[in-house]
Amino acid sequence: MNILVINCGSSSLKYQVIDSGSEEVLAKGLCERIGLDGRLVYQKAGGEKEITEADMPSHKQAIQMVLDALVNPGTGVLGSLDEIGAVGHRIVHGGEEFAASTLLGEEVLKAIEECSDLAPLHNPANLIGVRACQELMPNVPMVGVFDTAFHQTMPEKAYLYGIDYGYYEKYKVRRYGFHGTSHSYVSKRAAEIVGKPYGELKTIVCHLGNGASICAVKNGKSIDTSMGLTPLEGLIMGTRSGDIDPGAMEYLAKKEGLDLEGIMEVLNKKSGVQGLSNISSDFRDLEAAAAKDDHAGIRALEAFIYRAAKYVGAYVAAMNGVDVICFTAGVGENGPDTRKGICNYLGYLGVCIDDEANKVRGEERVISALDSKVTVLCLPTNEELAIARETVALVTGK
């Protein structure tokens, strides 16, 4: 069965076609500048990227261009659209309503829409993509795979905030967590690599990129994660502050004359390693600056590493131990110095990195030394494959 995976943003759309039998990516690409001038990037497996500039006034036109490219007689990978067995959609926020992936019928779409207050930048765009696919492929099953679903196994003591319980009862204000598809995929793959049952492992997944989160997976279930009601909580990120004393922002609001919207702008877009360094939110730029002994780059990287190491330590306590630590996503997969820096804080656990093995970028590898008491992995995530697997499972019942 061929699965079309769609990750729809407000003005962009990423896609892949995956053969669920071989799990081979047949084609992939993205649509950019939807609603403006429009650009389609298409790449057949083993082929060169093709870029087409064309008007994309809406997501419907963007998806139509994707479908046309997939069945193009010259470079397409499908004989007809009938070869698409189902479409898997990434949905950012499912609230408490969705603890697992689900078929997208009208009642489900309405419930997702009701979660839009929790993810106003993401859920409406996700829904636009679903509606467009439904219109263009009315007989193809649509499946929603939620970023938040994997974390619905967190216990009450982990997801509740220390505020009036009435806010949870009335508005469901609580920790939800994100990157769930990535945390699920990586933790399951880690169990395969170390050759131990998934349900018997204590695993910490460090999804480190411009957006970053850490998750404690105990016996196959997420029991805690660093992001909260929104993706703003937790680690220092590219432009997001992560954890901060709310009183500090009240103080700055008075000093700078900021309203609530201004405060959120600072926390989401002008903070993180970008704010700490005043150089860039791109970790490659920070590493280049640090290599030149630029203190601004050094302080941003050190703060990022320190915060991540503290969360790892906290989750070791939450699980009363750890068997495997995984590094994934852009920085986690491609940042040997960052991985080493975090693990340098974990000597008390018996963590020991093999410096030669740790030189890897973007490949699966055990990077811990033979005498390390905890296995440490560089493990590329594959959220699209995880979405395809969930979609096949729902559609076929297997």
CSV table of C-alpha atoms in Angstrom, one decimal:
chain,number,residue,atom,x,y,z
A,1,MET,CA,0.0,0.0,0.0
A,2,ASN,CA,1.3,3.5,-0.9
A,3,ILE,CA,0.8,6.1,1.8
A,4,LEU,CA,0.8,9.8,1.1
A,5,VAL,CA,2.1,11.6,4.2
A,6,ILE,CA,1.1,15.3,4.5
A,7,ASN,CA,2.6,17.9,7.0
A,8,CYS,CA,0.7,21.1,6.4
A,9,GLY,CA,1.7,24.5,7.7
A,10,SER,CA,0.1,27.9,7.2
A,11,SER,CA,2.0,28.7,4.0
A,12,SER,CA,3.9,25.5,3.4
A,13,LEU,CA,3.3,21.8,2.9
A,14,LYS,CA,5.8,18.8,3.2
A,15,TYR,CA,4.9,15.5,1.7
A,16,GLN,CA,6.3,12.0,1.1
A,17,VAL,CA,4.9,8.9,-0.6
A,18,ILE,CA,6.0,5.7,1.2
A,19,ASP,CA,5.5,2.1,0.1
A,20,SER,CA,4.3,0.6,3.3
A,21,GLY,CA,5.5,-2.9,2.3
A,22,SER,CA,9.2,-2.0,1.8
A,23,GLU,CA,9.0,1.3,3.8
A,24,GLU,CA,10.8,2.9,0.8
A,25,VAL,CA,10.3,6.6,0.2
A,26,LEU,CA,9.1,6.8,-3.5
A,27,ALA,CA,9.0,10.6,-3.7
A,28,LYS,CA,9.2,13.6,-1.4
A,29,GLY,CA,9.2,17.3,-1.5
A,30,LEU,CA,7.4,20.5,-0.3
A,31,CYS,CA,5.3,23.3,-1.4
A,32,GLU,CA,6.4,26.8,-0.3
A,33,ARG,CA,4.9,30.3,-0.4
A,34,ILE,CA,1.3,29.0,-0.6
A,35,GLY,CA,-1.0,32.0,-1.0
A,36,LEU,CA,1.8,34.0,-2.6
A,37,ASP,CA,3.7,33.1,-5.8
A,38,GLY,CA,4.2,29.4,-5.0
A,39,ARG,CA,7.0,26.9,-5.4
A,40,LEU,CA,6.8,23.1,-5.7
A,41,VAL,CA,9.9,21.0,-4.9
A,42,TYR,CA,9.6,17.4,-6.0
A,43,GLN,CA,12.2,14.6,-5.8
A,44,LYS,CA,11.7,11.1,-7.0
A,45,ALA,CA,13.7,8.4,-5.2
A,46,GLY,CA,17.2,8.4,-6.7
A,47,GLY,CA,16.4,11.4,-8.8
A,48,GLU,CA,17.3,15.1,-8.8
A,49,LYS,CA,15.1,17.8,-7.2
A,50,GLU,CA,12.7,19.4,-9.6
A,51,ILE,CA,11.5,22.9,-8.8
A,52,THR,CA,8.4,24.4,-10.3
A,53,GLU,CA,7.4,28.0,-9.8
A,54,ALA,CA,3.6,28.4,-10.0
A,55,ASP,CA,0.7,30.2,-8.5
A,56,MET,CA,-0.6,28.5,-5.3
A,57,PRO,CA,-3.4,30.6,-4.1
A,58,SER,CA,-4.5,27.9,-1.7
A,59,HIS,CA,-3.6,24.6,-0.2
A,60,LYS,CA,-6.0,22.9,-2.6
A,61,GLN,CA,-3.9,24.1,-5.6
A,62,ALA,CA,-0.7,23.1,-3.8
A,63,ILE,CA,-1.9,19.5,-3.1
A,64,GLN,CA,-3.2,19.3,-6.7
A,65,MET,CA,0.3,20.2,-8.0
A,66,VAL,CA,1.7,17.5,-5.7
A,67,LEU,CA,-0.7,14.9,-7.0
A,68,ASP,CA,0.0,15.9,-10.6
A,69,ALA,CA,3.7,15.5,-10.0
A,70,LEU,CA,3.2,12.0,-8.5
A,71,VAL,CA,1.4,10.8,-11.6
A,72,ASN,CA,3.5,12.7,-14.2
A,73,PRO,CA,4.3,10.3,-17.0
A,74,GLY,CA,7.9,11.3,-17.1
A,75,THR,CA,9.0,11.5,-13.5
A,76,GLY,CA,6.0,10.4,-11.5
A,77,VAL,CA,6.1,7.4,-9.2
A,78,LEU,CA,2.4,6.4,-9.5
A,79,GLY,CA,0.4,5.1,-12.5
A,80,SER,CA,-2.7,6.8,-11.1
A,81,LEU,CA,-4.0,8.3,-7.9
A,82,ASP,CA,-5.8,5.0,-7.3
A,83,GLU,CA,-2.4,3.7,-6.1
A,84,ILE,CA,-2.6,5.9,-3.0
A,85,GLY,CA,-4.2,3.7,-0.3
A,86,ALA,CA,-4.5,6.3,2.4
A,87,VAL,CA,-3.3,9.8,3.5
A,88,GLY,CA,-1.6,10.3,6.8
A,89,HIS,CA,-1.8,13.8,8.2
A,90,ARG,CA,0.3,15.3,10.9
A,91,ILE,CA,-1.9,17.1,13.4
A,92,VAL,CA,-0.1,19.1,16.1
A,93,HIS,CA,-2.5,19.2,19.0
A,94,GLY,CA,-5.1,16.7,19.9
A,95,GLY,CA,-5.7,17.9,23.5
A,96,GLU,CA,-7.0,15.2,25.8
A,97,GLU,CA,-9.5,14.1,23.2
A,98,PHE,CA,-7.0,12.0,21.2
A,99,ALA,CA,-4.6,9.5,22.8
A,100,ALA,CA,-4.0,7.7,19.5
A,101,SER,CA,-4.1,8.2,15.8
A,102,THR,CA,-7.6,8.2,14.3
A,103,LEU,CA,-9.6,8.2,11.0
A,104,LEU,CA,-10.6,11.7,10.1
A,105,GLY,CA,-14.4,11.9,9.9
A,106,GLU,CA,-16.5,15.0,10.4
A,107,GLU,CA,-16.9,14.5,14.2
A,108,VAL,CA,-13.1,14.1,14.6
A,109,LEU,CA,-12.4,17.1,12.5
A,110,LYS,CA,-14.8,19.2,14.6
A,111,ALA,CA,-13.0,18.0,17.8
A,112,ILE,CA,-9.6,18.9,16.3
A,113,GLU,CA,-11.0,22.4,15.4
A,114,GLU,CA,-12.0,22.8,19.0
A,115,CYS,CA,-8.4,22.2,20.0
A,116,SER,CA,-7.3,25.1,17.9
A,117,ASP,CA,-7.1,27.4,20.8
A,118,LEU,CA,-4.3,25.3,22.1
A,119,ALA,CA,-2.3,25.5,18.8
A,120,PRO,CA,-3.6,28.5,16.9
A,121,LEU,CA,-0.7,28.5,14.5
A,122,HIS,CA,-0.8,24.8,13.7
A,123,ASN,CA,-4.2,23.1,13.9
A,124,PRO,CA,-6.0,25.4,11.5
A,125,ALA,CA,-3.3,24.8,8.9
A,126,ASN,CA,-3.4,21.1,9.5
A,127,LEU,CA,-7.1,21.1,9.0
A,128,ILE,CA,-6.8,23.1,5.7
A,129,GLY,CA,-4.6,20.3,4.4
A,130,VAL,CA,-7.1,17.6,5.4
A,131,ARG,CA,-10.0,19.4,3.8
A,132,ALA,CA,-8.1,19.9,0.6
A,133,CYS,CA,-7.1,16.2,0.4
A,134,GLN,CA,-10.7,15.2,1.1
A,135,GLU,CA,-11.9,17.4,-1.8
A,136,LEU,CA,-9.3,16.1,-4.2
A,137,MET,CA,-9.4,12.4,-3.1
A,138,PRO,CA,-12.9,11.9,-1.7
A,139,ASN,CA,-12.7,8.1,-1.6
A,140,VAL,CA,-9.2,7.8,0.1
A,141,PRO,CA,-9.1,7.2,3.9
A,142,MET,CA,-7.6,10.1,5.8
A,143,VAL,CA,-5.8,9.5,9.1
A,144,GLY,CA,-4.8,12.0,11.7
A,145,VAL,CA,-1.5,11.4,13.7
A,146,PHE,CA,-1.2,13.7,16.7
A,147,ASP,CA,2.0,15.2,18.1
A,148,THR,CA,0.5,15.1,21.5
A,149,ALA,CA,-1.0,11.6,21.5
A,150,PHE,CA,2.2,9.7,22.6
A,151,HIS,CA,2.3,11.8,25.8
A,152,GLN,CA,-1.3,11.0,26.9
A,153,THR,CA,0.2,8.2,29.0
A,154,MET,CA,1.7,10.8,31.4
A,155,PRO,CA,0.4,10.4,34.9
A,156,GLU,CA,-1.5,13.3,36.6
A,157,LYS,CA,1.4,14.2,38.8
A,158,ALA,CA,3.5,14.9,35.7
A,159,TYR,CA,1.0,16.8,33.5
A,160,LEU,CA,-0.6,19.1,36.1
A,161,TYR,CA,0.7,22.6,36.7
A,162,GLY,CA,0.9,24.0,40.2
A,163,ILE,CA,-2.0,26.4,39.7
A,164,ASP,CA,-5.6,26.4,40.7
A,165,TYR,CA,-7.0,23.0,39.7
A,166,GLY,CA,-10.1,24.8,38.4
A,167,TYR,CA,-8.1,26.0,35.4
A,168,TYR,CA,-7.6,22.4,34.4
A,169,GLU,CA,-11.2,21.5,35.0
A,170,LYS,CA,-12.5,24.5,33.0
A,171,TYR,CA,-9.9,25.0,30.3
A,172,LYS,CA,-7.7,21.8,30.3
A,173,VAL,CA,-4.6,23.8,31.1
A,174,ARG,CA,-1.9,21.1,31.6
A,175,ARG,CA,1.2,19.7,30.1
A,176,TYR,CA,0.6,18.0,26.7
A,177,GLY,CA,4.0,17.8,25.2
A,178,PHE,CA,5.0,17.7,21.5
A,179,HIS,CA,7.3,15.8,19.1
A,180,GLY,CA,5.4,12.7,20.1
A,181,THR,CA,5.7,11.0,16.8
A,182,SER,CA,9.5,11.5,16.9
A,183,HIS,CA,9.8,10.3,20.5
A,184,SER,CA,7.7,7.3,19.8
A,185,TYR,CA,9.7,6.3,16.7
A,186,VAL,CA,13.1,6.9,18.2
A,187,SER,CA,12.3,5.0,21.5
A,188,LYS,CA,11.0,2.0,19.6
A,189,ARG,CA,13.9,2.0,17.2
A,190,ALA,CA,16.3,2.2,20.1
A,191,ALA,CA,14.8,-1.0,21.6
A,192,GLU,CA,15.4,-2.8,18.3
A,193,ILE,CA,19.0,-1.6,18.2
A,194,VAL,CA,19.9,-2.7,21.7
A,195,GLY,CA,18.0,-5.9,21.3
A,196,LYS,CA,15.7,-5.6,24.3
A,197,PRO,CA,11.9,-5.6,24.7
A,198,TYR,CA,10.4,-2.1,24.3
A,199,GLY,CA,8.2,-2.7,27.3
A,200,GLU,CA,11.1,-3.3,29.6
A,201,LEU,CA,13.4,-0.3,28.8
A,202,LYS,CA,13.9,3.1,30.4
A,203,THR,CA,14.7,5.4,27.6
A,204,ILE,CA,15.4,9.2,27.4
A,205,VAL,CA,14.9,10.7,23.9
A,206,CYS,CA,16.6,14.1,23.3
A,207,HIS,CA,14.9,15.6,20.3
A,208,LEU,CA,17.2,18.6,19.8
A,209,GLY,CA,16.7,21.1,17.0
A,210,ASN,CA,15.4,24.6,16.5
A,211,GLY,CA,12.5,23.2,18.4
A,212,ALA,CA,13.6,20.9,21.2
A,213,SER,CA,12.2,18.6,23.7
A,214,ILE,CA,13.2,15.7,25.9
A,215,CYS,CA,11.0,12.7,26.8
A,216,ALA,CA,11.2,10.0,29.5
A,217,VAL,CA,9.8,6.7,28.0
A,218,LYS,CA,9.4,4.0,30.7
A,219,ASN,CA,8.3,0.5,29.6
A,220,GLY,CA,7.1,1.8,26.3
A,221,LYS,CA,5.1,4.8,27.6
A,222,SER,CA,5.8,8.5,27.8
A,223,ILE,CA,5.8,9.4,31.5
A,224,ASP,CA,7.1,13.0,31.2
A,225,THR,CA,8.2,15.5,28.6
A,226,SER,CA,9.7,18.9,28.6
A,227,MET,CA,7.2,20.9,26.4
A,228,GLY,CA,4.0,21.8,28.0
A,229,LEU,CA,0.6,23.3,27.1
A,230,THR,CA,2.5,24.8,24.2
A,231,PRO,CA,5.9,24.2,22.6
A,232,LEU,CA,7.3,27.1,24.5
A,233,GLU,CA,8.1,25.3,27.8
A,234,GLY,CA,11.2,23.3,28.6
A,235,LEU,CA,14.6,23.5,26.9
A,236,ILE,CA,16.3,26.6,25.5
A,237,MET,CA,15.6,26.4,21.7
A,238,GLY,CA,16.4,28.3,18.6
A,239,THR,CA,14.2,31.4,19.3
A,240,ARG,CA,12.1,30.1,22.2
A,241,SER,CA,13.1,30.8,25.8
A,242,GLY,CA,12.0,27.5,27.4
A,243,ASP,CA,11.5,27.6,31.2
A,244,ILE,CA,11.6,31.1,32.7
A,245,ASP,CA,10.3,32.8,35.8
A,246,PRO,CA,7.0,34.4,34.9
A,247,GLY,CA,7.9,37.2,37.3
A,248,ALA,CA,10.9,38.1,35.1
A,249,MET,CA,8.5,38.8,32.2
A,250,GLU,CA,6.3,40.9,34.4
A,251,TYR,CA,9.4,42.9,35.3
A,252,LEU,CA,10.4,43.3,31.7
A,253,ALA,CA,6.9,44.2,30.6
A,254,LYS,CA,6.9,47.2,33.0
A,255,LYS,CA,10.4,48.2,32.0
A,256,GLU,CA,9.9,47.9,28.3
A,257,GLY,CA,6.2,48.8,28.1
A,258,LEU,CA,5.2,45.4,26.6
A,259,ASP,CA,1.7,44.1,26.5
A,260,LEU,CA,0.9,40.4,26.5
A,261,GLU,CA,1.3,40.1,22.8
A,262,GLY,CA,4.7,41.7,23.0
A,263,ILE,CA,5.8,39.4,25.8
A,264,MET,CA,4.8,36.3,23.8
A,265,GLU,CA,6.7,37.8,20.8
A,266,VAL,CA,9.9,38.0,23.0
A,267,LEU,CA,9.5,34.5,24.4
A,268,ASN,CA,8.7,32.8,21.1
A,269,LYS,CA,10.7,34.7,18.5
A,270,LYS,CA,13.4,36.7,20.2
A,271,SER,CA,14.8,34.4,22.9
A,272,GLY,CA,16.5,31.0,22.9
A,273,VAL,CA,20.1,30.8,21.5
A,274,GLN,CA,19.2,33.6,19.1
A,275,GLY,CA,18.5,35.9,22.1
A,276,LEU,CA,21.4,34.7,24.2
A,277,SER,CA,24.0,35.1,21.4
A,278,ASN,CA,22.5,37.9,19.2
A,279,ILE,CA,24.2,35.9,16.4
A,280,SER,CA,21.8,33.3,15.1
A,281,SER,CA,19.2,30.7,15.9
A,282,ASP,CA,21.1,28.3,13.7
A,283,PHE,CA,23.4,26.1,15.8
A,284,ARG,CA,25.9,25.8,12.9
A,285,ASP,CA,26.4,29.5,13.1
A,286,LEU,CA,26.9,29.3,16.8
A,287,GLU,CA,29.4,26.5,16.5
A,288,ALA,CA,31.3,28.5,13.9
A,289,ALA,CA,31.4,31.5,16.3
A,290,ALA,CA,32.5,29.3,19.2
A,291,ALA,CA,35.3,27.9,17.1
A,292,LYS,CA,36.6,31.4,16.8
A,293,ASP,CA,36.4,31.8,20.6
A,294,ASP,CA,33.4,34.2,20.3
A,295,HIS,CA,32.0,34.3,23.8
A,296,ALA,CA,28.5,35.1,22.6
A,297,GLY,CA,28.4,31.8,20.7
A,298,ILE,CA,30.0,29.9,23.5
A,299,ARG,CA,27.5,31.1,26.2
A,300,ALA,CA,24.5,30.3,24.0
A,301,LEU,CA,25.7,26.7,23.4
A,302,GLU,CA,26.8,26.1,27.0
A,303,ALA,CA,23.4,27.3,28.3
A,304,PHE,CA,21.6,25.0,25.8
A,305,ILE,CA,23.7,22.0,26.8
A,306,TYR,CA,23.3,22.7,30.5
A,307,ARG,CA,19.5,23.0,30.3
A,308,ALA,CA,19.3,19.7,28.3
A,309,ALA,CA,21.6,17.9,30.8
A,310,LYS,CA,19.4,19.0,33.7
A,311,TYR,CA,16.3,17.6,32.0
A,312,VAL,CA,18.1,14.3,31.4
A,313,GLY,CA,19.0,14.1,35.0
A,314,ALA,CA,15.5,14.9,36.1
A,315,TYR,CA,14.1,12.1,33.9
A,316,VAL,CA,16.6,9.7,35.3
A,317,ALA,CA,15.1,10.5,38.7
A,318,ALA,CA,11.5,10.2,37.3
A,319,MET,CA,12.2,6.7,36.0
A,320,ASN,CA,14.5,5.7,38.8
A,321,GLY,CA,17.2,4.9,36.3
A,322,VAL,CA,17.9,4.9,32.6
A,323,ASP,CA,19.0,2.2,30.1
A,324,VAL,CA,19.3,4.2,26.9
A,325,ILE,CA,19.8,7.8,26.0
A,326,CYS,CA,19.0,8.8,22.3
A,327,PHE,CA,20.0,12.0,20.5
A,328,THR,CA,17.8,12.9,17.5
A,329,ALA,CA,16.6,15.8,15.2
A,330,GLY,CA,18.8,18.4,13.6
A,331,VAL,CA,21.2,19.2,16.4
A,332,GLY,CA,20.9,15.8,18.1
A,333,GLU,CA,21.8,13.9,14.9
A,334,ASN,CA,24.4,16.3,13.6
A,335,GLY,CA,26.0,17.9,16.7
A,336,PRO,CA,28.8,15.7,18.1
A,337,ASP,CA,30.0,18.5,20.4
A,338,THR,CA,26.5,19.0,21.8
A,339,ARG,CA,26.0,15.3,22.5
A,340,LYS,CA,29.4,15.1,24.2
A,341,GLY,CA,28.7,18.2,26.2
A,342,ILE,CA,25.5,16.9,27.5
A,343,CYS,CA,27.0,13.5,28.3
A,344,ASN,CA,29.9,15.1,30.2
A,345,TYR,CA,27.3,16.0,32.9
A,346,LEU,CA,26.2,12.4,33.2
A,347,GLY,CA,29.3,10.8,34.5
A,348,TYR,CA,27.6,10.0,37.8
A,349,LEU,CA,25.4,7.6,35.8
A,350,GLY,CA,28.4,5.8,34.4
A,351,VAL,CA,27.8,7.4,30.9
A,352,CYS,CA,31.0,7.3,28.8
A,353,ILE,CA,31.2,8.5,25.2
A,354,ASP,CA,33.4,6.9,22.6
A,355,ASP,CA,34.9,10.0,21.0
A,356,GLU,CA,35.6,8.2,17.7
A,357,ALA,CA,32.1,6.8,17.4
A,358,ASN,CA,30.6,10.2,18.3
A,359,LYS,CA,32.0,11.8,15.2
A,360,VAL,CA,29.0,10.5,13.3
A,361,ARG,CA,26.4,12.9,11.7
A,362,GLY,CA,23.0,11.8,10.6
A,363,GLU,CA,23.5,8.1,11.0
A,364,GLU,CA,22.4,5.4,13.4
A,365,ARG,CA,25.2,4.5,15.7
A,366,VAL,CA,26.0,3.5,19.3
A,367,ILE,CA,28.2,6.4,20.5
A,368,SER,CA,28.8,5.2,24.0
A,369,ALA,CA,32.0,3.3,25.0
A,370,LEU,CA,32.0,-0.4,25.7
A,371,ASP,CA,32.3,0.1,29.4
A,372,SER,CA,29.5,2.7,29.6
A,373,LYS,CA,26.7,1.8,32.0
A,374,VAL,CA,24.2,3.5,29.8
A,375,THR,CA,23.9,2.9,26.0
A,376,VAL,CA,24.0,6.2,24.1
A,377,LEU,CA,22.7,6.4,20.6
A,378,CYS,CA,22.8,8.9,17.7
A,379,LEU,CA,19.5,7.9,16.1
A,380,PRO,CA,17.9,9.9,13.2
A,381,THR,CA,14.2,10.4,13.6
A,382,ASN,CA,11.7,9.5,10.9
A,383,GLU,CA,8.4,11.1,11.7
A,384,GLU,CA,7.0,10.5,8.1
A,385,LEU,CA,7.6,6.8,8.4
A,386,ALA,CA,6.0,6.8,11.9
A,387,ILE,CA,2.9,8.5,10.4
A,388,ALA,CA,2.8,6.1,7.5
A,389,ARG,CA,3.0,3.1,9.9
A,390,GLU,CA,0.2,4.5,12.1
A,391,THR,CA,-1.9,5.2,9.0
A,392,VAL,CA,-1.5,1.6,7.7
A,393,ALA,CA,-2.3,0.2,11.1
A,394,LEU,CA,-5.6,2.1,11.2
A,395,VAL,CA,-6.7,1.5,7.7
A,396,THR,CA,-5.8,-2.2,7.6
A,397,GLY,CA,-6.5,-3.0,11.3
A,398,LYS,CA,-3.0,-4.7,11.5
